[in-house]
């Protein structure tokens, strides 16, 4: 018997979660959802985050240790950085074009503005974001570089927000491993290779309960959604962000993949869909990372030595969706305040939104906190943040989906450019992929033994 493909299972969980959340809101079951449904979503996200650090360590060590020579690594690193920057600038440009053409803030009524600015809850969140951004700003210009090098790896590994530090240590360790006597290095490699397989298997196991996890996450989210009146005032702005994000996901990335790797649209989407759906449900690239890695390696054919470097770095620094959102939001707020932005202002947005998206943590809501920096750079009142707070979560879900898709696309491009893009090699037994093989498929149990 074949199971329903994973992305369908997740999609069904999402739809049922939204439906149940709506029903619960109308029935006044908010408390019930908070007490008895939401915890399952949190447990699911925790389980994913639990895997992130060990996964990065083991797969990156394997990735670096598999390299035949170090020049390949620097080649890959250079291309990754260039592609990440390019896609981010494209995203911001798309956002700016849309928001300048549609002008969602120009017709924003005085009444809606006052209503939004007066809302106490909104104010509270806007102030929290400003405080978060202020802390960021206090740091010196080279602080990100200092932050890259941990003074204690065990300390760094205990905090998921220190992902870049863990990556730094691991690459360093991997290089050391490449340089020692192969006889001594072999047992260490074998240990990490085995550990990596175990962790990939744990991800498969976690994904078995993904439909339940996303059900709980979305039901809880729907119950928390602010009033519809407030949301309606922001429809035009939201549509600008969503339109831009849709262009990225449905046109830009698949086209990039098609042109540079020759892989088809259905192949790309079938491969990455579960990670996209999970990014949407969790609003966190970091929590989605284990699944992104698994999908990109096993379903999109990117070899581990590429994915293990490109994806963890991308989860933290490459946020195309976030940068697009920041560009649209900044111009929208300026428009709502009746401030025009000239070309210099717009270019300033390209620069600051690129930096702000790189600096945003891969967790829910981080993009809005960093938006404060973009607003500050172009001289728009930071209080204006309160205008868009109500829409933040739903836009966060969508921009995170774009962030993850961008990482996966760049991973495919980099892999192709260094000759490391092969055929998918699915090792899990919970997903019937690739579909053509289903007819001839052996029993799923037998397929389990089909490891490399
Ligand atoms: N939630 C986003 C992510 O994790 C970041 C953001 O835009 O808030 O990718």
PDB file of C-alpha atoms in Angstrom, residues 142-441:
ATOM      1  CA  UNK A 142      32.540  44.777  12.715  1.00  0.00           C
ATOM      2  CA  UNK A 143      30.415  43.120  15.382  1.00  0.00           C
ATOM      3  CA  UNK A 144      28.995  40.528  12.942  1.00  0.00           C
ATOM      4  CA  UNK A 145      32.550  39.408  12.240  1.00  0.00           C
ATOM      5  CA  UNK A 146      33.336  39.128  15.938  1.00  0.00           C
ATOM      6  CA  UNK A 147      30.103  37.223  16.455  1.00  0.00           C
ATOM      7  CA  UNK A 148      31.164  34.689  13.877  1.00  0.00           C
ATOM      8  CA  UNK A 149      33.962  33.283  16.022  1.00  0.00           C
ATOM      9  CA  UNK A 150      32.719  31.618  19.206  1.00  0.00           C
ATOM     10  CA  UNK A 151      34.876  31.643  22.289  1.00  0.00           C
ATOM     11  CA  UNK A 152      33.365  28.378  23.437  1.00  0.00           C
ATOM     12  CA  UNK A 153      31.878  25.849  21.070  1.00  0.00           C
ATOM     13  CA  UNK A 154      29.789  24.110  23.710  1.00  0.00           C
ATOM     14  CA  UNK A 155      28.241  27.391  24.687  1.00  0.00           C
ATOM     15  CA  UNK A 156      27.612  28.284  21.036  1.00  0.00           C
ATOM     16  CA  UNK A 157      26.032  24.925  20.367  1.00  0.00           C
ATOM     17  CA  UNK A 158      23.522  25.380  23.159  1.00  0.00           C
ATOM     18  CA  UNK A 159      21.784  28.280  21.458  1.00  0.00           C
ATOM     19  CA  UNK A 160      20.115  27.847  18.087  1.00  0.00           C
ATOM     20  CA  UNK A 161      20.570  31.521  17.324  1.00  0.00           C
ATOM     21  CA  UNK A 162      24.344  30.970  17.216  1.00  0.00           C
ATOM     22  CA  UNK A 163      24.105  28.898  14.075  1.00  0.00           C
ATOM     23  CA  UNK A 164      26.833  30.833  12.253  1.00  0.00           C
ATOM     24  CA  UNK A 165      29.256  30.215  15.117  1.00  0.00           C
ATOM     25  CA  UNK A 166      28.562  26.514  14.964  1.00  0.00           C
ATOM     26  CA  UNK A 167      29.084  26.599  11.201  1.00  0.00           C
ATOM     27  CA  UNK A 168      32.401  28.399  11.673  1.00  0.00           C
ATOM     28  CA  UNK A 169      33.649  25.845  14.183  1.00  0.00           C
ATOM     29  CA  UNK A 170      32.499  22.919  12.102  1.00  0.00           C
ATOM     30  CA  UNK A 171      34.143  24.099   8.896  1.00  0.00           C
ATOM     31  CA  UNK A 172      37.320  24.726  10.856  1.00  0.00           C
ATOM     32  CA  UNK A 173      37.120  21.235  12.333  1.00  0.00           C
ATOM     33  CA  UNK A 174      36.442  19.735   8.897  1.00  0.00           C
ATOM     34  CA  UNK A 175      39.495  21.453   7.444  1.00  0.00           C
ATOM     35  CA  UNK A 176      41.598  20.089  10.314  1.00  0.00           C
ATOM     36  CA  UNK A 177      40.229  16.644   9.541  1.00  0.00           C
ATOM     37  CA  UNK A 178      41.244  16.996   5.907  1.00  0.00           C
ATOM     38  CA  UNK A 179      44.782  17.854   6.865  1.00  0.00           C
ATOM     39  CA  UNK A 180      45.633  15.119   9.372  1.00  0.00           C
ATOM     40  CA  UNK A 181      46.969  11.653   8.560  1.00  0.00           C
ATOM     41  CA  UNK A 182      44.131   9.828   6.689  1.00  0.00           C
ATOM     42  CA  UNK A 183      44.561   6.762   8.904  1.00  0.00           C
ATOM     43  CA  UNK A 184      43.786   8.841  11.983  1.00  0.00           C
ATOM     44  CA  UNK A 185      41.036  10.822  10.294  1.00  0.00           C
ATOM     45  CA  UNK A 186      39.110   7.782   9.081  1.00  0.00           C
ATOM     46  CA  UNK A 187      37.541   6.664  12.396  1.00  0.00           C
ATOM     47  CA  UNK A 188      36.510  10.237  13.147  1.00  0.00           C
ATOM     48  CA  UNK A 189      34.920  10.532   9.711  1.00  0.00           C
ATOM     49  CA  UNK A 190      33.167   7.181  10.095  1.00  0.00           C
ATOM     50  CA  UNK A 191      31.734   8.280  13.406  1.00  0.00           C
ATOM     51  CA  UNK A 192      30.287  11.493  11.987  1.00  0.00           C
ATOM     52  CA  UNK A 193      29.047   9.760   8.832  1.00  0.00           C
ATOM     53  CA  UNK A 194      27.132   7.248  10.912  1.00  0.00           C
ATOM     54  CA  UNK A 195      25.821   9.924  13.229  1.00  0.00           C
ATOM     55  CA  UNK A 196      24.635  11.908  10.249  1.00  0.00           C
ATOM     56  CA  UNK A 197      22.636   8.962   8.955  1.00  0.00           C
ATOM     57  CA  UNK A 198      20.985   8.543  12.347  1.00  0.00           C
ATOM     58  CA  UNK A 199      20.024  12.204  12.426  1.00  0.00           C
ATOM     59  CA  UNK A 200      18.597  12.111   8.922  1.00  0.00           C
ATOM     60  CA  UNK A 201      16.510   9.155  10.022  1.00  0.00           C
ATOM     61  CA  UNK A 202      15.298  11.127  13.045  1.00  0.00           C
ATOM     62  CA  UNK A 203      14.082  13.824  10.654  1.00  0.00           C
ATOM     63  CA  UNK A 204      12.103  11.217   8.726  1.00  0.00           C
ATOM     64  CA  UNK A 205      10.528  10.133  11.987  1.00  0.00           C
ATOM     65  CA  UNK A 206       9.642  13.682  13.007  1.00  0.00           C
ATOM     66  CA  UNK A 207       8.110  14.279   9.606  1.00  0.00           C
ATOM     67  CA  UNK A 208       5.718  11.395  10.176  1.00  0.00           C
ATOM     68  CA  UNK A 209       3.864  13.625  12.612  1.00  0.00           C
ATOM     69  CA  UNK A 210       4.220  16.777  10.507  1.00  0.00           C
ATOM     70  CA  UNK A 211       0.534  16.823   9.495  1.00  0.00           C
ATOM     71  CA  UNK A 212      -0.479  16.876  13.170  1.00  0.00           C
ATOM     72  CA  UNK A 213       2.159  19.496  13.963  1.00  0.00           C
ATOM     73  CA  UNK A 214       1.027  21.886  11.247  1.00  0.00           C
ATOM     74  CA  UNK A 215      -2.608  21.302  12.150  1.00  0.00           C
ATOM     75  CA  UNK A 216      -1.889  22.490  15.692  1.00  0.00           C
ATOM     76  CA  UNK A 217       0.309  25.399  14.587  1.00  0.00           C
ATOM     77  CA  UNK A 218      -2.244  26.778  12.163  1.00  0.00           C
ATOM     78  CA  UNK A 219      -5.274  26.236  14.402  1.00  0.00           C
ATOM     79  CA  UNK A 220      -3.495  28.186  17.165  1.00  0.00           C
ATOM     80  CA  UNK A 221      -2.473  30.903  14.720  1.00  0.00           C
ATOM     81  CA  UNK A 222      -5.987  31.431  13.368  1.00  0.00           C
ATOM     82  CA  UNK A 223      -7.333  31.804  16.892  1.00  0.00           C
ATOM     83  CA  UNK A 224      -4.752  34.521  17.597  1.00  0.00           C
ATOM     84  CA  UNK A 225      -5.448  36.552  14.435  1.00  0.00           C
ATOM     85  CA  UNK A 226      -6.454  40.126  15.179  1.00  0.00           C
ATOM     86  CA  UNK A 227      -9.831  41.518  14.156  1.00  0.00           C
ATOM     87  CA  UNK A 228     -10.791  41.380  10.494  1.00  0.00           C
ATOM     88  CA  UNK A 229     -11.640  45.142  10.360  1.00  0.00           C
ATOM     89  CA  UNK A 230      -8.036  46.019  11.039  1.00  0.00           C
ATOM     90  CA  UNK A 231      -6.797  43.493   8.536  1.00  0.00           C
ATOM     91  CA  UNK A 232      -9.060  44.812   5.792  1.00  0.00           C
ATOM     92  CA  UNK A 233      -7.471  48.247   5.968  1.00  0.00           C
ATOM     93  CA  UNK A 234      -4.193  46.592   5.107  1.00  0.00           C
ATOM     94  CA  UNK A 235      -5.353  44.442   2.250  1.00  0.00           C
ATOM     95  CA  UNK A 236      -3.725  46.491  -0.508  1.00  0.00           C
ATOM     96  CA  UNK A 237      -0.377  46.578   1.275  1.00  0.00           C
ATOM     97  CA  UNK A 238      -0.526  42.860   2.003  1.00  0.00           C
ATOM     98  CA  UNK A 239      -1.380  42.070  -1.587  1.00  0.00           C
ATOM     99  CA  UNK A 240       1.715  43.976  -2.707  1.00  0.00           C
ATOM    100  CA  UNK A 241       3.915  41.875  -0.418  1.00  0.00           C
ATOM    101  CA  UNK A 242       2.145  38.650  -1.360  1.00  0.00           C
ATOM    102  CA  UNK A 243       2.291  39.479  -5.081  1.00  0.00           C
ATOM    103  CA  UNK A 244       6.036  40.032  -4.880  1.00  0.00           C
ATOM    104  CA  UNK A 245       6.562  36.853  -2.867  1.00  0.00           C
ATOM    105  CA  UNK A 246       4.462  34.885  -5.339  1.00  0.00           C
ATOM    106  CA  UNK A 247       6.603  36.140  -8.227  1.00  0.00           C
ATOM    107  CA  UNK A 248       9.689  34.912  -6.397  1.00  0.00           C
ATOM    108  CA  UNK A 249       8.326  31.465  -5.602  1.00  0.00           C
ATOM    109  CA  UNK A 250       6.365  30.699  -8.736  1.00  0.00           C
ATOM    110  CA  UNK A 251       8.361  32.504 -11.408  1.00  0.00           C
ATOM    111  CA  UNK A 252      11.822  33.618 -10.367  1.00  0.00           C
ATOM    112  CA  UNK A 253      13.225  30.571  -8.535  1.00  0.00           C
ATOM    113  CA  UNK A 254      11.767  27.848 -10.747  1.00  0.00           C
ATOM    114  CA  UNK A 255      12.970  29.777 -13.793  1.00  0.00           C
ATOM    115  CA  UNK A 256      16.440  30.125 -12.328  1.00  0.00           C
ATOM    116  CA  UNK A 257      16.512  26.407 -11.572  1.00  0.00           C
ATOM    117  CA  UNK A 258      15.136  25.532 -15.000  1.00  0.00           C
ATOM    118  CA  UNK A 259      17.603  27.709 -16.894  1.00  0.00           C
ATOM    119  CA  UNK A 260      20.735  26.875 -14.920  1.00  0.00           C
ATOM    120  CA  UNK A 261      20.164  23.269 -13.919  1.00  0.00           C
ATOM    121  CA  UNK A 262      17.636  22.028 -16.491  1.00  0.00           C
ATOM    122  CA  UNK A 263      15.367  20.653 -13.761  1.00  0.00           C
ATOM    123  CA  UNK A 264      11.638  21.035 -14.446  1.00  0.00           C
ATOM    124  CA  UNK A 265       9.030  22.994 -12.468  1.00  0.00           C
ATOM    125  CA  UNK A 266       7.176  19.882 -11.211  1.00  0.00           C
ATOM    126  CA  UNK A 267      10.461  18.254 -10.198  1.00  0.00           C
ATOM    127  CA  UNK A 268      11.470  21.317  -8.219  1.00  0.00           C
ATOM    128  CA  UNK A 269       8.144  21.821  -6.499  1.00  0.00           C
ATOM    129  CA  UNK A 270       7.571  18.166  -5.733  1.00  0.00           C
ATOM    130  CA  UNK A 271      10.988  18.058  -4.161  1.00  0.00           C
ATOM    131  CA  UNK A 272      10.808  21.184  -2.064  1.00  0.00           C
ATOM    132  CA  UNK A 273       7.067  21.358  -1.238  1.00  0.00           C
ATOM    133  CA  UNK A 274       7.182  19.775   2.250  1.00  0.00           C
ATOM    134  CA  UNK A 275       9.879  22.253   3.313  1.00  0.00           C
ATOM    135  CA  UNK A 276       7.843  25.134   1.887  1.00  0.00           C
ATOM    136  CA  UNK A 277       4.707  24.030   3.707  1.00  0.00           C
ATOM    137  CA  UNK A 278       6.648  23.653   6.906  1.00  0.00           C
ATOM    138  CA  UNK A 279       8.228  27.089   6.524  1.00  0.00           C
ATOM    139  CA  UNK A 280       4.735  28.484   6.082  1.00  0.00           C
ATOM    140  CA  UNK A 281       3.439  26.704   9.172  1.00  0.00           C
ATOM    141  CA  UNK A 282       6.365  27.479  11.471  1.00  0.00           C
ATOM    142  CA  UNK A 283       7.447  30.947  10.202  1.00  0.00           C
ATOM    143  CA  UNK A 284      11.010  29.933  10.929  1.00  0.00           C
ATOM    144  CA  UNK A 285      13.731  29.066   8.431  1.00  0.00           C
ATOM    145  CA  UNK A 286      15.805  27.682  11.308  1.00  0.00           C
ATOM    146  CA  UNK A 287      13.112  25.253  12.402  1.00  0.00           C
ATOM    147  CA  UNK A 288      12.567  24.218   8.783  1.00  0.00           C
ATOM    148  CA  UNK A 289      16.291  23.704   8.090  1.00  0.00           C
ATOM    149  CA  UNK A 290      16.468  19.965   8.839  1.00  0.00           C
ATOM    150  CA  UNK A 291      13.659  19.285   6.405  1.00  0.00           C
ATOM    151  CA  UNK A 292      15.055  21.675   3.778  1.00  0.00           C
ATOM    152  CA  UNK A 293      18.359  19.794   3.931  1.00  0.00           C
ATOM    153  CA  UNK A 294      16.752  16.418   3.689  1.00  0.00           C
ATOM    154  CA  UNK A 295      14.556  17.425   0.736  1.00  0.00           C
ATOM    155  CA  UNK A 296      17.327  19.179  -1.143  1.00  0.00           C
ATOM    156  CA  UNK A 297      19.689  16.225  -0.775  1.00  0.00           C
ATOM    157  CA  UNK A 298      17.358  13.326  -1.245  1.00  0.00           C
ATOM    158  CA  UNK A 299      14.762  14.790  -3.599  1.00  0.00           C
ATOM    159  CA  UNK A 300      16.510  17.519  -5.546  1.00  0.00           C
ATOM    160  CA  UNK A 301      19.795  15.683  -5.995  1.00  0.00           C
ATOM    161  CA  UNK A 302      22.176  18.166  -4.362  1.00  0.00           C
ATOM    162  CA  UNK A 303      25.180  16.374  -2.910  1.00  0.00           C
ATOM    163  CA  UNK A 304      25.766  16.729   0.756  1.00  0.00           C
ATOM    164  CA  UNK A 305      29.062  18.530   0.544  1.00  0.00           C
ATOM    165  CA  UNK A 306      27.183  21.409  -1.097  1.00  0.00           C
ATOM    166  CA  UNK A 307      23.887  21.337   0.779  1.00  0.00           C
ATOM    167  CA  UNK A 308      25.557  21.002   4.175  1.00  0.00           C
ATOM    168  CA  UNK A 309      27.297  24.316   3.639  1.00  0.00           C
ATOM    169  CA  UNK A 310      24.911  26.314   1.448  1.00  0.00           C
ATOM    170  CA  UNK A 311      21.696  25.613   3.345  1.00  0.00           C
ATOM    171  CA  UNK A 312      22.651  26.316   6.986  1.00  0.00           C
ATOM    172  CA  UNK A 313      24.394  29.502   5.885  1.00  0.00           C
ATOM    173  CA  UNK A 314      21.378  30.424   3.759  1.00  0.00           C
ATOM    174  CA  UNK A 315      18.928  29.838   6.599  1.00  0.00           C
ATOM    175  CA  UNK A 316      20.686  32.515   8.596  1.00  0.00           C
ATOM    176  CA  UNK A 317      21.810  35.017   5.988  1.00  0.00           C
ATOM    177  CA  UNK A 318      19.764  34.593   2.818  1.00  0.00           C
ATOM    178  CA  UNK A 319      16.273  35.943   3.304  1.00  0.00           C
ATOM    179  CA  UNK A 320      14.879  37.088   0.001  1.00  0.00           C
ATOM    180  CA  UNK A 321      11.292  37.057   1.212  1.00  0.00           C
ATOM    181  CA  UNK A 322      12.196  39.088   4.267  1.00  0.00           C
ATOM    182  CA  UNK A 323      14.088  41.689   2.244  1.00  0.00           C
ATOM    183  CA  UNK A 324      11.208  42.037  -0.233  1.00  0.00           C
ATOM    184  CA  UNK A 325       8.788  42.472   2.645  1.00  0.00           C
ATOM    185  CA  UNK A 326      11.015  45.062   4.289  1.00  0.00           C
ATOM    186  CA  UNK A 327      11.241  47.080   1.074  1.00  0.00           C
ATOM    187  CA  UNK A 328       7.467  47.080   0.524  1.00  0.00           C
ATOM    188  CA  UNK A 329       6.702  47.812   4.167  1.00  0.00           C
ATOM    189  CA  UNK A 330       9.169  50.699   4.371  1.00  0.00           C
ATOM    190  CA  UNK A 331       7.760  52.397   1.280  1.00  0.00           C
ATOM    191  CA  UNK A 332       4.196  51.701   2.379  1.00  0.00           C
ATOM    192  CA  UNK A 333       4.763  53.379   5.728  1.00  0.00           C
ATOM    193  CA  UNK A 334       6.446  56.334   4.024  1.00  0.00           C
ATOM    194  CA  UNK A 335       3.470  56.652   1.694  1.00  0.00           C
ATOM    195  CA  UNK A 336       0.991  56.404   4.548  1.00  0.00           C
ATOM    196  CA  UNK A 337       2.781  59.313   6.233  1.00  0.00           C
ATOM    197  CA  UNK A 338       2.633  61.258   2.975  1.00  0.00           C
ATOM    198  CA  UNK A 339       6.405  61.159   2.520  1.00  0.00           C
ATOM    199  CA  UNK A 340       7.744  60.749  -0.996  1.00  0.00           C
ATOM    200  CA  UNK A 341      10.924  58.737  -1.543  1.00  0.00           C
ATOM    201  CA  UNK A 342      13.339  59.778  -4.263  1.00  0.00           C
ATOM    202  CA  UNK A 343      15.790  57.530  -6.065  1.00  0.00           C
ATOM    203  CA  UNK A 344      18.410  57.935  -3.352  1.00  0.00           C
ATOM    204  CA  UNK A 345      15.854  56.895  -0.749  1.00  0.00           C
ATOM    205  CA  UNK A 346      14.916  53.844  -2.797  1.00  0.00           C
ATOM    206  CA  UNK A 347      18.569  52.857  -3.316  1.00  0.00           C
ATOM    207  CA  UNK A 348      19.076  53.283   0.374  1.00  0.00           C
ATOM    208  CA  UNK A 349      16.299  50.753   0.883  1.00  0.00           C
ATOM    209  CA  UNK A 350      18.057  48.269  -1.413  1.00  0.00           C
ATOM    210  CA  UNK A 351      21.208  48.580   0.663  1.00  0.00           C
ATOM    211  CA  UNK A 352      19.681  48.576   4.128  1.00  0.00           C
ATOM    212  CA  UNK A 353      17.086  45.896   3.378  1.00  0.00           C
ATOM    213  CA  UNK A 354      19.874  43.649   2.078  1.00  0.00           C
ATOM    214  CA  UNK A 355      21.830  44.143   5.293  1.00  0.00           C
ATOM    215  CA  UNK A 356      18.743  43.951   7.494  1.00  0.00           C
ATOM    216  CA  UNK A 357      17.644  40.678   5.933  1.00  0.00           C
ATOM    217  CA  UNK A 358      21.123  39.227   6.404  1.00  0.00           C
ATOM    218  CA  UNK A 359      20.991  40.316  10.029  1.00  0.00           C
ATOM    219  CA  UNK A 360      17.496  38.959  10.675  1.00  0.00           C
ATOM    220  CA  UNK A 361      17.423  35.814  12.773  1.00  0.00           C
ATOM    221  CA  UNK A 362      15.668  32.845  11.206  1.00  0.00           C
ATOM    222  CA  UNK A 363      12.826  32.952  13.720  1.00  0.00           C
ATOM    223  CA  UNK A 364       9.255  34.252  13.613  1.00  0.00           C
ATOM    224  CA  UNK A 365       8.914  38.024  13.485  1.00  0.00           C
ATOM    225  CA  UNK A 366      12.619  38.790  13.110  1.00  0.00           C
ATOM    226  CA  UNK A 367      12.110  40.560   9.792  1.00  0.00           C
ATOM    227  CA  UNK A 368       9.834  43.132  11.374  1.00  0.00           C
ATOM    228  CA  UNK A 369      12.346  43.894  14.109  1.00  0.00           C
ATOM    229  CA  UNK A 370      15.032  44.579  11.540  1.00  0.00           C
ATOM    230  CA  UNK A 371      12.632  46.705   9.514  1.00  0.00           C
ATOM    231  CA  UNK A 372      13.207  49.371  12.146  1.00  0.00           C
ATOM    232  CA  UNK A 373      16.734  49.757  10.794  1.00  0.00           C
ATOM    233  CA  UNK A 374      15.483  50.258   7.241  1.00  0.00           C
ATOM    234  CA  UNK A 375      12.962  52.854   8.422  1.00  0.00           C
ATOM    235  CA  UNK A 376      15.647  54.669  10.383  1.00  0.00           C
ATOM    236  CA  UNK A 377      17.970  54.764   7.376  1.00  0.00           C
ATOM    237  CA  UNK A 378      15.418  56.440   5.147  1.00  0.00           C
ATOM    238  CA  UNK A 379      14.105  58.809   7.798  1.00  0.00           C
ATOM    239  CA  UNK A 380      10.601  57.370   8.116  1.00  0.00           C
ATOM    240  CA  UNK A 381       8.989  57.535  11.590  1.00  0.00           C
ATOM    241  CA  UNK A 382       9.669  54.259  13.311  1.00  0.00           C
ATOM    242  CA  UNK A 383       6.273  54.460  15.057  1.00  0.00           C
ATOM    243  CA  UNK A 384       4.837  53.713  11.632  1.00  0.00           C
ATOM    244  CA  UNK A 385       5.663  50.096  12.373  1.00  0.00           C
ATOM    245  CA  UNK A 386       2.395  49.992  14.260  1.00  0.00           C
ATOM    246  CA  UNK A 387       0.593  50.315  10.931  1.00  0.00           C
ATOM    247  CA  UNK A 388       1.741  46.933   9.704  1.00  0.00           C
ATOM    248  CA  UNK A 389       2.005  44.890  12.907  1.00  0.00           C
ATOM    249  CA  UNK A 390      -1.430  43.355  12.499  1.00  0.00           C
ATOM    250  CA  UNK A 391      -0.489  41.729   9.211  1.00  0.00           C
ATOM    251  CA  UNK A 392       2.941  40.619  10.295  1.00  0.00           C
ATOM    252  CA  UNK A 393       2.310  36.998  11.120  1.00  0.00           C
ATOM    253  CA  UNK A 394       0.607  35.983   7.918  1.00  0.00           C
ATOM    254  CA  UNK A 395       3.211  37.817   5.865  1.00  0.00           C
ATOM    255  CA  UNK A 396       5.916  36.194   7.987  1.00  0.00           C
ATOM    256  CA  UNK A 397       4.567  32.779   7.065  1.00  0.00           C
ATOM    257  CA  UNK A 398       4.734  33.636   3.372  1.00  0.00           C
ATOM    258  CA  UNK A 399       8.119  35.343   3.422  1.00  0.00           C
ATOM    259  CA  UNK A 400       9.649  32.432   5.327  1.00  0.00           C
ATOM    260  CA  UNK A 401       8.412  30.142   2.551  1.00  0.00           C
ATOM    261  CA  UNK A 402      10.246  32.351   0.064  1.00  0.00           C
ATOM    262  CA  UNK A 403      13.378  32.405   2.224  1.00  0.00           C
ATOM    263  CA  UNK A 404      13.522  28.623   2.287  1.00  0.00           C
ATOM    264  CA  UNK A 405      12.770  28.270  -1.431  1.00  0.00           C
ATOM    265  CA  UNK A 406      15.549  30.754  -2.206  1.00  0.00           C
ATOM    266  CA  UNK A 407      18.065  28.746  -0.184  1.00  0.00           C
ATOM    267  CA  UNK A 408      17.094  25.534  -1.944  1.00  0.00           C
ATOM    268  CA  UNK A 409      17.325  27.127  -5.404  1.00  0.00           C
ATOM    269  CA  UNK A 410      20.764  28.574  -4.727  1.00  0.00           C
ATOM    270  CA  UNK A 411      21.891  25.192  -3.376  1.00  0.00           C
ATOM    271  CA  UNK A 412      20.891  23.610  -6.700  1.00  0.00           C
ATOM    272  CA  UNK A 413      22.662  26.282  -8.711  1.00  0.00           C
ATOM    273  CA  UNK A 414      25.859  26.059  -6.689  1.00  0.00           C
ATOM    274  CA  UNK A 415      25.769  22.266  -6.839  1.00  0.00           C
ATOM    275  CA  UNK A 416      25.384  22.399 -10.586  1.00  0.00           C
ATOM    276  CA  UNK A 417      28.232  24.846 -10.959  1.00  0.00           C
ATOM    277  CA  UNK A 418      30.662  22.607  -9.078  1.00  0.00           C
ATOM    278  CA  UNK A 419      29.444  19.384 -10.683  1.00  0.00           C
ATOM    279  CA  UNK A 420      27.633  18.168  -7.580  1.00  0.00           C
ATOM    280  CA  UNK A 421      24.038  17.979  -8.775  1.00  0.00           C
ATOM    281  CA  UNK A 422      22.959  14.410  -9.288  1.00  0.00           C
ATOM    282  CA  UNK A 423      19.761  12.433  -9.312  1.00  0.00           C
ATOM    283  CA  UNK A 424      17.484  12.240  -6.295  1.00  0.00           C
ATOM    284  CA  UNK A 425      18.233   9.309  -4.040  1.00  0.00           C
ATOM    285  CA  UNK A 426      15.332   8.936  -1.696  1.00  0.00           C
ATOM    286  CA  UNK A 427      16.118   6.897   1.347  1.00  0.00           C
ATOM    287  CA  UNK A 428      12.988   7.423   3.400  1.00  0.00           C
ATOM    288  CA  UNK A 429      10.118   5.014   3.496  1.00  0.00           C
ATOM    289  CA  UNK A 430       7.336   7.435   4.357  1.00  0.00           C
ATOM    290  CA  UNK A 431       7.056   9.099   0.995  1.00  0.00           C
ATOM    291  CA  UNK A 432       6.210   7.622  -2.391  1.00  0.00           C
ATOM    292  CA  UNK A 433       8.746   9.368  -4.545  1.00  0.00           C
ATOM    293  CA  UNK A 434       9.614   9.522  -7.361  1.00  0.00           C
ATOM    294  CA  UNK A 435       6.091   8.899  -8.628  1.00  0.00           C
ATOM    295  CA  UNK A 436       7.146   6.989 -11.747  1.00  0.00           C
ATOM    296  CA  UNK A 437       8.637   4.309  -9.583  1.00  0.00           C
ATOM    297  CA  UNK A 438       5.456   3.688  -7.725  1.00  0.00           C
ATOM    298  CA  UNK A 439       4.104   1.167 -10.191  1.00  0.00           C
ATOM    299  CA  UNK A 440       7.149  -0.986  -9.946  1.00  0.00           C
ATOM    300  CA  UNK A 441       7.604  -0.212  -6.307  1.00  0.00           C
TER     301      UNK A 441
END
